[in-house]
Amino acid sequence: MKWHKLDMEIPEEDFVKLIKLEGKKICLIKHENNLYAVQNTCPHAGGILSGGWCKNGHIICPIHRYEYSLQTGRGAAGQGDYIDIYPVEERVDGVYIGLKESFWKKLFS
Ligand code: FES
């Protein structure tokens, strides 16, 4: 796991937005004053989760309204799917997101 510092100011109010980190598209979310980072593509049919919204601790996909837990990534009952979630740490010098390093990157760095 490698931690990457975000190069942005975190707004006061809640938001759902697309960010790019290490060439990867990530959906960054502030919901009820907590920060979450999840995969940007919906596993159902490729909807863009950063175009969605949050409700009761879930990100809602804008295409068919599937819901995924911001805490666990699990789809709502009956969906049987999940999204990747990435750890977020708020440190004194900024916000960091943890990404797994790929095998090949590890090998050649
Ligand atoms: S594409 Fe996201 S719910 Fe269908």
mmCIF file of N, CA, C and O in Angstrom, residues 11-54:
data_model
loop_
_atom_site.group_PDB
_atom_site.id
_atom_site.type_symbol
_atom_site.label_atom_id
_atom_site.label_comp_id
_atom_site.label_asym_id
_atom_site.label_seq_id
_atom_site.Cartn_x
_atom_site.Cartn_y
_atom_site.Cartn_z
ATOM 1 N N PRO A 11 -13.384 21.064 0.359
ATOM 2 C CA PRO A 11 -14.444 22.027 0.677
ATOM 3 C C PRO A 11 -15.133 21.704 2.008
ATOM 4 O O PRO A 11 -15.101 20.564 2.467
ATOM 5 N N GLU A 12 -15.733 22.705 2.583
ATOM 6 C CA GLU A 12 -16.465 22.549 3.848
ATOM 7 C C GLU A 12 -17.688 21.653 3.676
ATOM 8 O O GLU A 12 -18.000 20.828 4.514
ATOM 9 N N GLU A 13 -18.395 21.873 2.545
ATOM 10 C CA GLU A 13 -19.660 21.169 2.363
ATOM 11 C C GLU A 13 -19.445 19.792 1.727
ATOM 12 O O GLU A 13 -18.395 19.518 1.148
ATOM 13 N N ASP A 14 -20.468 18.939 1.833
ATOM 14 C CA ASP A 14 -20.409 17.605 1.240
ATOM 15 C C ASP A 14 -20.300 17.698 -0.285
ATOM 16 O O ASP A 14 -20.787 18.653 -0.891
ATOM 17 N N PHE A 15 -19.656 16.718 -0.893
ATOM 18 C CA PHE A 15 -19.508 16.697 -2.361
ATOM 19 C C PHE A 15 -19.252 15.275 -2.838
ATOM 20 O O PHE A 15 -18.902 14.392 -2.053
ATOM 21 N N VAL A 16 -19.423 15.072 -4.132
ATOM 22 C CA VAL A 16 -19.025 13.834 -4.815
ATOM 23 C C VAL A 16 -18.289 14.300 -6.053
ATOM 24 O O VAL A 16 -18.845 15.048 -6.861
ATOM 25 N N LYS A 17 -17.004 13.936 -6.207
ATOM 26 C CA LYS A 17 -16.274 14.419 -7.379
ATOM 27 C C LYS A 17 -15.240 13.430 -7.869
ATOM 28 O O LYS A 17 -14.775 12.568 -7.120
ATOM 29 N N LEU A 18 -14.909 13.607 -9.129
ATOM 30 C CA LEU A 18 -13.887 12.767 -9.754
ATOM 31 C C LEU A 18 -12.515 13.372 -9.512
ATOM 32 O O LEU A 18 -12.334 14.576 -9.704
ATOM 33 N N ILE A 19 -11.568 12.540 -9.085
ATOM 34 C CA ILE A 19 -10.181 12.990 -9.004
ATOM 35 C C ILE A 19 -9.319 11.958 -9.726
ATOM 36 O O ILE A 19 -9.760 10.835 -9.959
ATOM 37 N N LYS A 20 -8.106 12.366 -10.063
ATOM 38 C CA LYS A 20 -7.155 11.429 -10.662
ATOM 39 C C LYS A 20 -5.956 11.318 -9.750
ATOM 40 O O LYS A 20 -5.413 12.334 -9.296
ATOM 41 N N LEU A 21 -5.568 10.094 -9.470
ATOM 42 C CA LEU A 21 -4.444 9.845 -8.596
ATOM 43 C C LEU A 21 -3.613 8.741 -9.229
ATOM 44 O O LEU A 21 -4.153 7.646 -9.489
ATOM 45 N N GLU A 22 -2.356 9.020 -9.497
ATOM 46 C CA GLU A 22 -1.484 8.014 -10.122
ATOM 47 C C GLU A 22 -2.112 7.451 -11.410
ATOM 48 O O GLU A 22 -2.049 6.248 -11.656
ATOM 49 N N GLY A 23 -2.779 8.313 -12.152
ATOM 50 C CA GLY A 23 -3.384 7.887 -13.404
ATOM 51 C C GLY A 23 -4.685 7.122 -13.234
ATOM 52 O O GLY A 23 -5.262 6.643 -14.208
ATOM 53 N N LYS A 24 -5.135 6.998 -12.003
ATOM 54 C CA LYS A 24 -6.352 6.228 -11.722
ATOM 55 C C LYS A 24 -7.503 7.184 -11.426
ATOM 56 O O LYS A 24 -7.317 8.163 -10.700
ATOM 57 N N LYS A 25 -8.689 6.893 -11.991
ATOM 58 C CA LYS A 25 -9.859 7.721 -11.701
ATOM 59 C C LYS A 25 -10.502 7.229 -10.413
ATOM 60 O O LYS A 25 -10.805 6.037 -10.284
ATOM 61 N N ILE A 26 -10.708 8.155 -9.505
ATOM 62 C CA ILE A 26 -11.256 7.814 -8.187
ATOM 63 C C ILE A 26 -12.413 8.755 -7.885
ATOM 64 O O ILE A 26 -12.359 9.946 -8.219
ATOM 65 N N CYS A 27 -13.423 8.223 -7.286
ATOM 66 C CA CYS A 27 -14.564 9.035 -6.857
ATOM 67 C C CYS A 27 -14.317 9.435 -5.398
ATOM 68 O O CYS A 27 -14.275 8.575 -4.523
ATOM 69 N N LEU A 28 -14.097 10.727 -5.190
ATOM 70 C CA LEU A 28 -13.838 11.239 -3.840
ATOM 71 C C LEU A 28 -15.136 11.838 -3.307
ATOM 72 O O LEU A 28 -15.814 12.599 -4.007
ATOM 73 N N ILE A 29 -15.448 11.469 -2.082
ATOM 74 C CA ILE A 29 -16.760 11.829 -1.515
ATOM 75 C C ILE A 29 -16.583 12.423 -0.126
ATOM 76 O O ILE A 29 -15.805 11.908 0.688
ATOM 77 N N LYS A 30 -17.307 13.507 0.132
ATOM 78 C CA LYS A 30 -17.449 13.978 1.510
ATOM 79 C C LYS A 30 -18.925 13.851 1.839
ATOM 80 O O LYS A 30 -19.780 14.432 1.158
ATOM 81 N N HIS A 31 -19.195 13.031 2.843
ATOM 82 C CA HIS A 31 -20.589 12.760 3.208
ATOM 83 C C HIS A 31 -20.700 12.807 4.721
ATOM 84 O O HIS A 31 -19.968 12.097 5.421
ATOM 85 N N GLU A 32 -21.575 13.640 5.213
ATOM 86 C CA GLU A 32 -21.772 13.816 6.657
ATOM 87 C C GLU A 32 -20.435 14.022 7.362
ATOM 88 O O GLU A 32 -20.138 13.405 8.370
ATOM 89 N N ASN A 33 -19.612 14.866 6.734
ATOM 90 C CA ASN A 33 -18.328 15.291 7.296
ATOM 91 C C ASN A 33 -17.224 14.238 7.300
ATOM 92 O O ASN A 33 -16.188 14.438 7.925
ATOM 93 N N ASN A 34 -17.430 13.121 6.614
ATOM 94 C CA ASN A 34 -16.376 12.115 6.479
ATOM 95 C C ASN A 34 -15.953 12.025 5.019
ATOM 96 O O ASN A 34 -16.779 12.203 4.124
ATOM 97 N N LEU A 35 -14.676 11.728 4.826
ATOM 98 C CA LEU A 35 -14.159 11.572 3.462
ATOM 99 C C LEU A 35 -14.073 10.096 3.098
ATOM 100 O O LEU A 35 -13.677 9.266 3.922
ATOM 101 N N TYR A 36 -14.435 9.792 1.844
ATOM 102 C CA TYR A 36 -14.362 8.433 1.329
ATOM 103 C C TYR A 36 -13.785 8.483 -0.078
ATOM 104 O O TYR A 36 -13.995 9.460 -0.805
ATOM 105 N N ALA A 37 -13.089 7.429 -0.444
ATOM 106 C CA ALA A 37 -12.585 7.307 -1.813
ATOM 107 C C ALA A 37 -12.999 5.934 -2.322
ATOM 108 O O ALA A 37 -12.731 4.915 -1.667
ATOM 109 N N VAL A 38 -13.672 5.907 -3.468
ATOM 110 C CA VAL A 38 -14.166 4.641 -4.019
ATOM 111 C C VAL A 38 -13.872 4.598 -5.511
ATOM 112 O O VAL A 38 -13.565 5.617 -6.128
ATOM 113 N N GLN A 39 -14.008 3.418 -6.099
ATOM 114 C CA GLN A 39 -13.801 3.302 -7.553
ATOM 115 C C GLN A 39 -14.820 4.173 -8.269
ATOM 116 O O GLN A 39 -15.922 4.402 -7.762
ATOM 117 N N ASN A 40 -14.440 4.652 -9.454
ATOM 118 C CA ASN A 40 -15.315 5.606 -10.142
ATOM 119 C C ASN A 40 -16.341 4.936 -11.049
ATOM 120 O O ASN A 40 -17.340 5.545 -11.391
ATOM 121 N N THR A 41 -16.096 3.692 -11.419
ATOM 122 C CA THR A 41 -16.981 3.018 -12.369
ATOM 123 C C THR A 41 -17.915 2.050 -11.650
ATOM 124 O O THR A 41 -17.461 1.207 -10.877
ATOM 125 N N CYS A 42 -19.176 2.167 -11.927
ATOM 126 C CA CYS A 42 -20.162 1.284 -11.310
ATOM 127 C C CYS A 42 -20.010 -0.132 -11.872
ATOM 128 O O CYS A 42 -19.948 -0.304 -13.097
ATOM 129 N N PRO A 43 -19.975 -1.154 -10.996
ATOM 130 C CA PRO A 43 -19.798 -2.526 -11.494
ATOM 131 C C PRO A 43 -21.041 -3.069 -12.211
ATOM 132 O O PRO A 43 -20.953 -4.053 -12.923
ATOM 133 N N HIS A 44 -22.173 -2.405 -12.069
ATOM 134 C CA HIS A 44 -23.400 -2.915 -12.702
ATOM 135 C C HIS A 44 -23.325 -2.802 -14.222
ATOM 136 O O HIS A 44 -23.401 -3.800 -14.923
ATOM 137 N N ALA A 45 -23.164 -1.586 -14.722
ATOM 138 C CA ALA A 45 -23.103 -1.421 -16.179
ATOM 139 C C ALA A 45 -22.254 -0.210 -16.557
ATOM 140 O O ALA A 45 -22.504 0.431 -17.567
ATOM 141 N N GLY A 46 -21.266 0.082 -15.734
ATOM 142 C CA GLY A 46 -20.294 1.100 -16.112
ATOM 143 C C GLY A 46 -20.697 2.540 -15.864
ATOM 144 O O GLY A 46 -20.072 3.456 -16.404
ATOM 145 N N GLY A 47 -21.731 2.779 -15.071
ATOM 146 C CA GLY A 47 -22.107 4.157 -14.716
ATOM 147 C C GLY A 47 -20.958 4.862 -13.995
ATOM 148 O O GLY A 47 -20.056 4.214 -13.468
ATOM 149 N N ILE A 48 -20.992 6.171 -14.020
ATOM 150 C CA ILE A 48 -19.925 6.952 -13.398
ATOM 151 C C ILE A 48 -20.380 7.384 -12.004
ATOM 152 O O ILE A 48 -21.252 8.245 -11.862
ATOM 153 N N LEU A 49 -19.784 6.781 -11.000
ATOM 154 C CA LEU A 49 -20.251 7.036 -9.629
ATOM 155 C C LEU A 49 -20.016 8.479 -9.191
ATOM 156 O O LEU A 49 -20.765 9.011 -8.377
ATOM 157 N N SER A 50 -18.979 9.140 -9.767
ATOM 158 C CA SER A 50 -18.742 10.537 -9.377
ATOM 159 C C SER A 50 -19.835 11.459 -9.923
ATOM 160 O O SER A 50 -19.902 12.625 -9.565
ATOM 161 N N GLY A 51 -20.717 10.932 -10.771
ATOM 162 C CA GLY A 51 -21.881 11.685 -11.233
ATOM 163 C C GLY A 51 -23.099 11.392 -10.360
ATOM 164 O O GLY A 51 -24.188 11.879 -10.634
ATOM 165 N N GLY A 52 -22.907 10.583 -9.325
ATOM 166 C CA GLY A 52 -24.011 10.192 -8.454
ATOM 167 C C GLY A 52 -24.120 11.063 -7.214
ATOM 168 O O GLY A 52 -23.581 12.165 -7.173
ATOM 169 N N TRP A 53 -24.782 10.552 -6.210
ATOM 170 C CA TRP A 53 -24.995 11.304 -4.975
ATOM 171 C C TRP A 53 -25.036 10.327 -3.801
ATOM 172 O O TRP A 53 -25.075 9.112 -3.992
ATOM 173 N N CYS A 54 -25.049 10.862 -2.604
ATOM 174 C CA CYS A 54 -25.016 10.027 -1.403
ATOM 175 C C CYS A 54 -26.331 10.086 -0.650
ATOM 176 O O CYS A 54 -26.991 11.120 -0.617
#
